[in-house]
mmCIF file of C-alpha atoms and ligand atoms in Angstrom:
data_model
loop_
_atom_site.group_PDB
_atom_site.id
_atom_site.type_symbol
_atom_site.label_atom_id
_atom_site.label_comp_id
_atom_site.label_asym_id
_atom_site.label_seq_id
_atom_site.Cartn_x
_atom_site.Cartn_y
_atom_site.Cartn_z
ATOM 1 C CA MET A 1 30.354 -8.701 39.830
ATOM 2 C CA SER A 2 28.428 -10.255 36.999
ATOM 3 C CA GLU A 3 26.142 -13.123 36.134
ATOM 4 C CA ASN A 4 26.539 -16.642 37.470
ATOM 5 C CA LEU A 5 28.103 -15.821 40.806
ATOM 6 C CA SER A 6 28.975 -19.037 42.538
ATOM 7 C CA GLY A 7 26.828 -19.911 45.532
ATOM 8 C CA ASN A 8 29.791 -19.304 47.792
ATOM 9 C CA MET A 9 30.478 -15.875 46.362
ATOM 10 C CA THR A 10 26.827 -14.870 46.649
ATOM 11 C CA HIS A 11 26.855 -15.990 50.259
ATOM 12 C CA GLN A 12 29.925 -13.867 50.934
ATOM 13 C CA ILE A 13 28.395 -10.794 49.303
ATOM 14 C CA ILE A 14 25.135 -11.204 51.196
ATOM 15 C CA CYS A 15 27.082 -11.500 54.464
ATOM 16 C CA ALA A 16 29.145 -8.421 53.549
ATOM 17 C CA ILE A 17 25.932 -6.439 52.917
ATOM 18 C CA TYR A 18 24.530 -7.652 56.225
ATOM 19 C CA GLU A 19 27.692 -6.499 58.041
ATOM 20 C CA LYS A 20 27.384 -3.045 56.431
ATOM 21 C CA ILE A 21 23.753 -2.804 57.514
ATOM 22 C CA LYS A 22 24.778 -3.764 61.044
ATOM 23 C CA ALA A 23 27.490 -1.094 61.040
ATOM 24 C CA TYR A 24 25.187 1.838 60.211
ATOM 25 C CA ASP A 25 22.543 3.489 62.412
ATOM 26 C CA ARG A 26 20.798 5.053 59.438
ATOM 27 C CA ILE A 27 20.054 3.437 56.087
ATOM 28 C CA MET A 28 18.525 5.085 53.025
ATOM 29 C CA LEU A 29 16.938 3.023 50.259
ATOM 30 C CA PHE A 30 16.830 4.092 46.624
ATOM 31 C CA ARG A 31 15.167 2.820 43.468
ATOM 32 C CA HIS A 32 14.888 3.765 39.806
ATOM 33 C CA ILE A 33 12.858 6.436 38.048
ATOM 34 C CA ARG A 34 9.398 5.425 36.806
ATOM 35 C CA PRO A 35 8.796 3.076 39.733
ATOM 36 C CA ASP A 36 7.565 -0.425 39.003
ATOM 37 C CA GLY A 37 6.558 -3.376 41.169
ATOM 38 C CA ASP A 38 10.093 -4.720 41.390
ATOM 39 C CA CYS A 39 11.879 -1.579 42.549
ATOM 40 C CA VAL A 40 9.079 -0.578 44.917
ATOM 41 C CA GLY A 41 8.668 -4.102 46.304
ATOM 42 C CA SER A 42 12.379 -4.671 46.765
ATOM 43 C CA THR A 43 13.049 -1.376 48.534
ATOM 44 C CA LYS A 44 9.994 -1.644 50.772
ATOM 45 C CA GLY A 45 10.793 -5.282 51.470
ATOM 46 C CA MET A 46 14.407 -4.532 52.341
ATOM 47 C CA LYS A 47 13.268 -1.697 54.593
ATOM 48 C CA GLY A 48 10.952 -4.145 56.370
ATOM 49 C CA ILE A 49 13.672 -6.752 56.831
ATOM 50 C CA ILE A 50 16.059 -4.177 58.301
ATOM 51 C CA LEU A 51 13.462 -2.670 60.648
ATOM 52 C CA ASN A 52 12.152 -6.039 61.814
ATOM 53 C CA THR A 53 15.685 -7.194 62.526
ATOM 54 C CA PHE A 54 17.048 -3.935 63.942
ATOM 55 C CA PRO A 55 14.108 -1.889 65.298
ATOM 56 C CA GLU A 56 16.535 0.679 66.725
ATOM 57 C CA LYS A 57 17.858 1.681 63.280
ATOM 58 C CA GLU A 58 16.485 4.526 61.180
ATOM 59 C CA VAL A 59 15.505 3.402 57.693
ATOM 60 C CA TYR A 60 14.158 5.759 55.047
ATOM 61 C CA LEU A 61 12.694 5.259 51.602
ATOM 62 C CA ILE A 62 12.279 8.736 50.156
ATOM 63 C CA ASP A 63 11.201 9.287 46.582
ATOM 64 C CA GLU A 64 9.113 11.896 44.814
ATOM 65 C CA GLN A 65 8.109 9.575 41.979
ATOM 66 C CA LYS A 66 5.030 7.524 42.733
ATOM 67 C CA SER A 67 2.929 4.982 40.916
ATOM 68 C CA ASP A 68 -0.836 5.044 41.412
ATOM 69 C CA PHE A 69 -0.947 1.391 40.400
ATOM 70 C CA LEU A 70 1.319 0.495 43.334
ATOM 71 C CA SER A 71 -0.237 2.809 45.917
ATOM 72 C CA PHE A 72 -1.689 -0.240 47.687
ATOM 73 C CA MET A 73 1.855 -0.923 48.913
ATOM 74 C CA GLY A 74 1.744 2.208 51.060
ATOM 75 C CA GLU A 75 3.390 5.604 51.231
ATOM 76 C CA ASP A 76 7.088 6.354 51.121
ATOM 77 C CA ASP A 77 8.771 8.388 53.848
ATOM 78 C CA ALA A 78 8.635 12.167 54.060
ATOM 79 C CA PRO A 79 11.773 14.039 52.936
ATOM 80 C CA VAL A 80 14.509 14.619 55.522
ATOM 81 C CA ALA A 81 17.306 17.194 55.776
ATOM 82 C CA ASP A 82 20.351 16.651 53.558
ATOM 83 C CA GLU A 83 22.586 16.209 56.633
ATOM 84 C CA MET A 84 20.690 13.009 57.425
ATOM 85 C CA TYR A 85 22.191 11.414 54.342
ATOM 86 C CA HIS A 86 25.789 12.216 55.225
ATOM 87 C CA ASP A 87 26.411 9.456 57.759
ATOM 88 C CA ALA A 88 23.962 7.015 56.181
ATOM 89 C CA LEU A 89 24.422 3.813 54.223
ATOM 90 C CA GLY A 90 22.638 4.002 50.881
ATOM 91 C CA ILE A 91 21.251 0.823 49.335
ATOM 92 C CA VAL A 92 20.210 1.222 45.704
ATOM 93 C CA ILE A 93 18.097 -1.611 44.357
ATOM 94 C CA ASP A 94 17.076 -2.565 40.809
ATOM 95 C CA THR A 95 18.946 0.333 39.167
ATOM 96 C CA ALA A 96 21.758 -0.373 36.724
ATOM 97 C CA THR A 97 23.209 3.112 36.389
ATOM 98 C CA THR A 98 23.344 6.168 38.629
ATOM 99 C CA ASP A 99 21.534 8.349 36.092
ATOM 100 C CA ARG A 100 18.444 6.176 36.617
ATOM 101 C CA ILE A 101 18.416 6.512 40.422
ATOM 102 C CA SER A 102 15.268 8.466 41.213
ATOM 103 C CA ASN A 103 16.240 10.308 44.421
ATOM 104 C CA LYS A 104 19.439 12.093 43.429
ATOM 105 C CA LYS A 105 20.386 12.574 47.066
ATOM 106 C CA PHE A 106 21.823 9.070 46.994
ATOM 107 C CA ALA A 107 25.112 10.826 46.196
ATOM 108 C CA LEU A 108 25.144 12.384 49.684
ATOM 109 C CA CYS A 109 25.332 9.007 51.434
ATOM 110 C CA LYS A 110 28.570 7.941 53.065
ATOM 111 C CA GLU A 111 28.639 4.605 51.241
ATOM 112 C CA ILE A 112 26.474 2.990 48.585
ATOM 113 C CA ILE A 113 25.592 -0.647 48.051
ATOM 114 C CA LYS A 114 24.211 -1.698 44.685
ATOM 115 C CA ILE A 115 21.798 -4.641 44.428
ATOM 116 C CA ASP A 116 20.588 -5.270 40.898
ATOM 117 C CA HIS A 117 19.666 -7.817 38.239
ATOM 118 C CA HIS A 118 20.263 -5.739 35.083
ATOM 119 C CA LEU A 119 23.317 -6.046 32.875
ATOM 120 C CA GLU A 120 26.295 -4.663 34.784
ATOM 121 C CA ARG A 121 27.512 -1.397 33.239
ATOM 122 C CA GLU A 122 28.379 0.762 36.199
ATOM 123 C CA PRO A 123 29.462 -0.856 39.470
ATOM 124 C CA TYR A 124 28.805 2.297 41.501
ATOM 125 C CA GLY A 125 28.728 0.733 44.993
ATOM 126 C CA VAL A 126 31.338 -0.180 47.584
ATOM 127 C CA ILE A 127 29.598 -3.529 47.303
ATOM 128 C CA ASN A 128 27.987 -4.456 43.976
ATOM 129 C CA TRP A 129 25.728 -7.467 44.157
ATOM 130 C CA VAL A 130 24.554 -7.984 40.597
ATOM 131 C CA GLU A 131 22.892 -11.184 39.406
ATOM 132 C CA GLU A 132 21.980 -10.795 35.776
ATOM 133 C CA ASP A 133 20.233 -14.150 35.815
ATOM 134 C CA ALA A 134 17.850 -13.282 38.648
ATOM 135 C CA SER A 135 14.261 -12.916 37.455
ATOM 136 C CA SER A 136 13.807 -9.795 39.592
ATOM 137 C CA ALA A 137 15.583 -7.659 42.156
ATOM 138 C CA CYS A 138 12.910 -8.888 44.554
ATOM 139 C CA GLU A 139 14.143 -12.438 43.982
ATOM 140 C CA MET A 140 17.539 -11.227 45.206
ATOM 141 C CA ILE A 141 15.983 -9.645 48.314
ATOM 142 C CA ALA A 142 14.131 -12.913 48.948
ATOM 143 C CA LYS A 143 17.458 -14.711 48.569
ATOM 144 C CA PHE A 144 19.002 -12.257 51.037
ATOM 145 C CA PHE A 145 16.237 -13.133 53.508
ATOM 146 C CA VAL A 146 16.485 -16.901 52.980
ATOM 147 C CA THR A 147 20.292 -16.907 53.171
ATOM 148 C CA LEU A 148 20.231 -14.974 56.454
ATOM 149 C CA LYS A 149 17.085 -16.532 57.873
ATOM 150 C CA ASN A 150 18.772 -17.378 61.159
ATOM 151 C CA ASP A 151 19.827 -13.749 61.630
ATOM 152 C CA VAL A 152 17.099 -11.582 60.117
ATOM 153 C CA LYS A 153 13.355 -11.203 60.594
ATOM 154 C CA ILE A 154 10.565 -10.333 58.228
ATOM 155 C CA ASP A 155 6.879 -9.525 58.661
ATOM 156 C CA ARG A 156 3.960 -10.457 56.446
ATOM 157 C CA ASP A 157 3.646 -7.071 54.727
ATOM 158 C CA SER A 158 7.328 -6.960 53.799
ATOM 159 C CA ALA A 159 7.138 -10.518 52.471
ATOM 160 C CA ALA A 160 4.128 -9.446 50.395
ATOM 161 C CA HIS A 161 6.034 -6.445 48.976
ATOM 162 C CA ILE A 162 8.910 -8.670 47.874
ATOM 163 C CA TYR A 163 6.538 -11.274 46.483
ATOM 164 C CA THR A 164 4.739 -8.541 44.534
ATOM 165 C CA GLY A 165 7.925 -7.580 42.683
ATOM 166 C CA MET A 166 8.734 -11.220 41.982
ATOM 167 C CA VAL A 167 5.290 -11.683 40.453
ATOM 168 C CA THR A 168 5.255 -8.485 38.372
ATOM 169 C CA ASP A 169 8.816 -8.701 37.036
ATOM 170 C CA SER A 170 8.516 -12.347 36.043
ATOM 171 C CA GLY A 171 5.104 -12.027 34.369
ATOM 172 C CA ARG A 172 3.578 -14.184 37.100
ATOM 173 C CA PHE A 173 6.534 -16.597 37.075
ATOM 174 C CA ARG A 174 6.336 -17.135 33.314
ATOM 175 C CA TYR A 175 9.412 -15.403 31.893
ATOM 176 C CA ASP A 176 12.676 -16.999 30.960
ATOM 177 C CA GLY A 177 14.637 -15.992 34.062
ATOM 178 C CA VAL A 178 12.374 -17.983 36.383
ATOM 179 C CA SER A 179 14.290 -20.880 37.914
ATOM 180 C CA GLY A 180 13.733 -23.473 40.583
ATOM 181 C CA ASP A 181 15.354 -21.038 43.005
ATOM 182 C CA THR A 182 12.855 -18.324 42.050
ATOM 183 C CA LEU A 183 10.022 -20.567 43.187
ATOM 184 C CA ARG A 184 11.885 -21.729 46.305
ATOM 185 C CA TYR A 185 12.424 -18.092 47.373
ATOM 186 C CA ALA A 186 8.808 -17.263 46.537
ATOM 187 C CA ALA A 187 7.741 -20.215 48.689
ATOM 188 C CA ALA A 188 9.698 -18.833 51.655
ATOM 189 C CA LEU A 189 7.753 -15.580 51.286
ATOM 190 C CA LEU A 190 4.388 -17.337 50.950
ATOM 191 C CA ASP A 191 5.201 -19.149 54.190
ATOM 192 C CA GLN A 192 4.843 -15.769 55.922
ATOM 193 C CA GLY A 193 1.096 -15.862 55.217
ATOM 194 C CA ILE A 194 0.714 -13.469 52.283
ATOM 195 C CA ASP A 195 -2.907 -12.742 51.304
ATOM 196 C CA THR A 196 -2.490 -13.560 47.617
ATOM 197 C CA GLU A 197 -6.176 -13.140 46.753
ATOM 198 C CA THR A 198 -6.088 -9.480 47.765
ATOM 199 C CA LEU A 199 -2.669 -8.995 46.195
ATOM 200 C CA TYR A 200 -3.739 -10.369 42.814
ATOM 201 C CA ALA A 201 -6.922 -8.292 42.973
ATOM 202 C CA HIS A 202 -4.760 -5.176 43.431
ATOM 203 C CA LEU A 203 -2.503 -6.176 40.568
ATOM 204 C CA TYR A 204 -4.842 -7.585 37.976
ATOM 205 C CA LEU A 205 -8.416 -6.368 38.290
ATOM 206 C CA GLN A 206 -9.115 -3.983 35.471
ATOM 207 C CA ASN A 207 -11.626 -1.220 35.347
ATOM 208 C CA PHE A 208 -14.156 -0.871 32.616
ATOM 209 C CA GLU A 209 -12.352 2.025 30.854
ATOM 210 C CA THR A 210 -9.081 0.080 30.738
ATOM 211 C CA LEU A 211 -10.771 -2.752 28.930
ATOM 212 C CA LYS A 212 -12.196 -0.259 26.449
ATOM 213 C CA PHE A 213 -8.664 1.073 25.884
ATOM 214 C CA LYS A 214 -7.407 -2.471 25.427
ATOM 215 C CA SER A 215 -9.956 -3.139 22.728
ATOM 216 C CA HIS A 216 -8.902 0.119 21.030
ATOM 217 C CA VAL A 217 -5.253 -1.029 21.086
ATOM 218 C CA TYR A 218 -6.241 -4.306 19.450
ATOM 219 C CA GLN A 219 -8.124 -2.368 16.771
ATOM 220 C CA GLN A 220 -5.264 0.033 16.088
ATOM 221 C CA MET A 221 -2.109 -2.066 16.418
ATOM 222 C CA GLN A 222 -0.093 -2.759 13.293
ATOM 223 C CA MET A 223 2.163 -5.606 12.218
ATOM 224 C CA THR A 224 5.293 -5.425 10.046
ATOM 225 C CA ASP A 225 6.046 -7.966 7.314
ATOM 226 C CA HIS A 226 8.187 -10.136 9.577
ATOM 227 C CA GLY A 227 6.166 -10.040 12.773
ATOM 228 C CA VAL A 228 6.792 -6.901 14.799
ATOM 229 C CA ALA A 229 3.563 -5.608 16.332
ATOM 230 C CA TYR A 230 3.447 -1.964 17.301
ATOM 231 C CA ILE A 231 1.143 0.790 18.443
ATOM 232 C CA PHE A 232 1.509 4.546 18.799
ATOM 233 C CA ILE A 233 -0.449 6.042 21.676
ATOM 234 C CA SER A 234 -0.902 9.706 20.912
ATOM 235 C CA HIS A 235 -1.558 12.349 23.520
ATOM 236 C CA GLU A 236 -5.087 12.667 22.124
ATOM 237 C CA MET A 237 -5.672 8.956 22.643
ATOM 238 C CA GLN A 238 -4.438 9.231 26.234
ATOM 239 C CA GLN A 239 -6.894 12.054 26.809
ATOM 240 C CA ALA A 240 -9.760 10.288 25.067
ATOM 241 C CA PHE A 241 -9.392 7.300 27.416
ATOM 242 C CA ASP A 242 -8.532 9.505 30.394
ATOM 243 C CA LEU A 243 -5.216 7.700 30.904
ATOM 244 C CA ASP A 244 -2.187 8.878 32.791
ATOM 245 C CA PHE A 245 1.161 8.247 31.124
ATOM 246 C CA GLU A 246 1.919 5.031 33.040
ATOM 247 C CA SER A 247 -1.500 3.518 32.316
ATOM 248 C CA ALA A 248 -1.099 4.336 28.644
ATOM 249 C CA SER A 249 2.381 2.767 28.712
ATOM 250 C CA ALA A 250 0.946 -0.489 30.051
ATOM 251 C CA CYS A 251 -0.440 -1.234 26.602
ATOM 252 C CA VAL A 252 2.801 -2.942 25.583
ATOM 253 C CA SER A 253 1.720 -6.032 27.481
ATOM 254 C CA TYR A 254 -1.546 -6.270 25.521
ATOM 255 C CA MET A 255 0.420 -7.396 22.471
ATOM 256 C CA ASP A 256 2.414 -10.145 24.166
ATOM 257 C CA ALA A 257 0.569 -13.195 22.879
ATOM 258 C CA ILE A 258 0.434 -12.911 19.098
ATOM 259 C CA LYS A 259 1.523 -16.037 17.281
ATOM 260 C CA GLY A 260 4.483 -15.459 14.958
ATOM 261 C CA CYS A 261 5.101 -12.022 16.427
ATOM 262 C CA LEU A 262 8.474 -12.194 18.179
ATOM 263 C CA CYS A 263 8.741 -8.496 18.992
ATOM 264 C CA TRP A 264 6.165 -5.918 20.048
ATOM 265 C CA LEU A 265 6.618 -2.218 20.590
ATOM 266 C CA ALA A 266 4.598 0.502 22.260
ATOM 267 C CA PHE A 267 5.294 4.162 21.473
ATOM 268 C CA ILE A 268 3.754 6.549 23.969
ATOM 269 C CA GLU A 269 3.720 10.255 23.199
ATOM 270 C CA ASN A 270 4.916 12.436 26.067
ATOM 271 C CA THR A 271 3.851 16.016 25.501
ATOM 272 C CA GLN A 272 5.588 17.173 28.684
ATOM 273 C CA ASP A 273 9.092 16.675 27.312
ATOM 274 C CA HIS A 274 8.162 16.280 23.607
ATOM 275 C CA THR A 275 9.530 12.759 23.396
ATOM 276 C CA ILE A 276 8.083 9.378 22.568
ATOM 277 C CA ARG A 277 8.661 6.663 25.145
ATOM 278 C CA VAL A 278 9.381 3.284 23.597
ATOM 279 C CA ARG A 279 8.741 0.007 25.354
ATOM 280 C CA LEU A 280 10.281 -2.968 23.566
ATOM 281 C CA ARG A 281 9.404 -6.569 24.301
ATOM 282 C CA SER A 282 10.321 -9.810 22.564
ATOM 283 C CA ARG A 283 10.196 -13.557 22.692
ATOM 284 C CA PHE A 284 13.162 -15.763 21.671
ATOM 285 C CA ALA A 285 15.097 -12.925 19.941
ATOM 286 C CA SER A 286 16.894 -10.357 22.082
ATOM 287 C CA ILE A 287 16.154 -6.698 21.328
ATOM 288 C CA ASN A 288 18.168 -4.699 23.868
ATOM 289 C CA HIS A 289 20.700 -3.654 21.219
ATOM 290 C CA ILE A 290 17.869 -1.884 19.382
ATOM 291 C CA ALA A 291 16.924 -0.044 22.581
ATOM 292 C CA GLU A 292 20.558 0.952 23.005
ATOM 293 C CA LYS A 293 20.659 2.423 19.497
ATOM 294 C CA TYR A 294 17.673 4.631 20.433
ATOM 295 C CA HIS A 295 18.868 6.200 23.675
ATOM 296 C CA GLY A 296 17.840 3.336 25.922
ATOM 297 C CA GLY A 297 18.738 -0.108 27.167
ATOM 298 C CA GLY A 298 17.480 -2.877 29.407
ATOM 299 C CA HIS A 299 17.141 -6.629 29.339
ATOM 300 C CA ALA A 300 17.473 -9.008 26.409
ATOM 301 C CA CYS A 301 13.712 -9.332 25.948
ATOM 302 C CA ALA A 302 12.387 -6.252 27.806
ATOM 303 C CA SER A 303 13.926 -2.885 27.144
ATOM 304 C CA GLY A 304 13.054 0.792 27.076
ATOM 305 C CA ALA A 305 14.125 3.630 24.807
ATOM 306 C CA THR A 306 13.215 7.157 23.735
ATOM 307 C CA VAL A 307 12.695 8.555 20.263
ATOM 308 C CA TYR A 308 12.323 12.203 19.365
ATOM 309 C CA SER A 309 10.238 12.154 16.179
ATOM 310 C CA LYS A 310 7.880 10.027 14.124
ATOM 311 C CA GLU A 311 10.742 9.491 11.631
ATOM 312 C CA GLU A 312 12.917 8.041 14.376
ATOM 313 C CA MET A 313 10.007 5.880 15.487
ATOM 314 C CA GLU A 314 9.664 4.504 11.978
ATOM 315 C CA ALA A 315 13.413 3.861 11.773
ATOM 316 C CA LEU A 316 13.237 1.879 15.017
ATOM 317 C CA ILE A 317 10.334 -0.195 13.678
ATOM 318 C CA ARG A 318 12.342 -0.930 10.496
ATOM 319 C CA ASP A 319 15.364 -1.961 12.584
ATOM 320 C CA ALA A 320 13.190 -4.267 14.671
ATOM 321 C CA ASP A 321 11.630 -5.767 11.546
ATOM 322 C CA ASP A 322 15.057 -6.372 9.949
ATOM 323 C CA HIS A 323 16.275 -7.975 13.144
ATOM 324 C CA ILE A 324 13.267 -10.283 13.483
ATOM 325 C CA LYS A 325 13.532 -11.202 9.798
ATOM 326 C CA ALA A 326 17.175 -12.194 10.290
ATOM 327 C CA TYR A 327 16.331 -14.063 13.469
ATOM 328 C CA LYS A 328 13.562 -16.067 11.830
ATOM 329 C CA GLU A 329 15.794 -16.927 8.875
ATOM 330 C CA SER A 330 18.554 -18.262 11.094
ATOM 331 C CA HIS A 331 16.572 -20.003 13.840
ATOM 332 C CA THR A 332 13.956 -22.672 14.155
ATOM 333 C CA GLY A 333 11.601 -23.494 16.966
ATOM 334 C CA TRP A 334 10.157 -20.012 17.505
ATOM 335 C CA LEU A 335 6.411 -19.570 17.706
HETATM 336 P P1 LIG B 1 10.228 -0.404 30.455
HETATM 337 O O1 LIG B 1 9.647 -0.727 29.155
HETATM 338 O O2 LIG B 1 10.404 1.074 30.672
HETATM 339 O O3 LIG B 1 9.540 -1.094 31.583
HETATM 340 O O4 LIG B 1 11.720 -0.970 30.466
HETATM 341 C C1 LIG B 1 12.004 -2.330 30.399
HETATM 342 C C2 LIG B 1 13.331 -2.588 31.064
HETATM 343 O O5 LIG B 1 14.346 -1.821 30.426
HETATM 344 C C3 LIG B 1 13.351 -2.182 32.538
HETATM 345 O O6 LIG B 1 14.059 -3.176 33.243
HETATM 346 C C4 LIG B 1 14.094 -0.891 32.568
HETATM 347 O O7 LIG B 1 14.833 -0.784 33.735
HETATM 348 C C5 LIG B 1 15.008 -0.983 31.350
HETATM 349 N N1 LIG B 1 15.152 0.344 30.740
HETATM 350 C C6 LIG B 1 14.148 1.155 30.333
HETATM 351 N N2 LIG B 1 14.628 2.297 29.822
HETATM 352 C C7 LIG B 1 15.978 2.215 29.904
HETATM 353 C C8 LIG B 1 17.063 3.098 29.570
HETATM 354 N N3 LIG B 1 16.851 4.305 29.029
HETATM 355 N N4 LIG B 1 18.313 2.668 29.820
HETATM 356 C C9 LIG B 1 18.541 1.463 30.379
HETATM 357 N N5 LIG B 1 17.570 0.591 30.721
HETATM 358 C C10 LIG B 1 16.313 0.955 30.494
#
């Protein structure tokens, strides 16, 4: 399945997923490595919908990878014996390819359903519901809920989890993929009585040290001739600001509002595996092909990659600069 599914087709897929859920006594949920708000919110939200609708079913969300930033959404489930996977339905959400599924035991499940909004590369499920135009996987889970609202139930916490992923993956409903439907599905979640003041406090309050780090990023960031902003966050810098890897990686978003800068890159040194994580973001011009050239991939304007040396980092910056130069020369209307 790919982008622009007709409404009728989406309805059929959602009903087919619902029938699968009905048919299984045990359901396991899976998400991608390096958990973010969308994959955590969508899996927790789906778990809530299933348990509210079918309290007699067993539903597990088991994952060793955690995010401190998202700990307010609660713990995952404790590990279970491998045999428990064998007769279970696996639902993998927000994960384009099997190599990015965090809990590798997904492969033990009897059947797998894929629900995702990334570019379709690997339709690994017996059902593959992929909507490349959806602003988040959480939007798809909200759509699942709204489409089946006469059959399924949700509680306030699960609605809040789904809403959280919609907010984080769409940059607070600002990014390109946000449609009228996005807001209609978000409205259906808000109708459940979500405490948005507390939610936004969890998501957006910053501590004093983070703001100090932010000011350091603004001091240190560089700009290429044609408007690619970039920063390298060394291991020493991470230590100096007492940052874990994910908090250091968040710096990419600090550079997202520079006039004339259509692409911004964060390089974060990872001394554990001797790599440099690359986070690529852009406005107007797509950059996922650059991520793909450097061992990564992702969305048109938000991708991830890995480089293995400073030389490779510099080559990526040059590629991005060439690309933005060409884009600016052949387009008008960018800012
Ligand atoms: P990140 O900067 O890591 O948040 O990544 C931005 C987007 O690109 C996310 O939707 C990721 O799922 C996707 N992405 C990151 N790294 C990769 C990769 N190595 N391969 C494919 N997609 C990726």
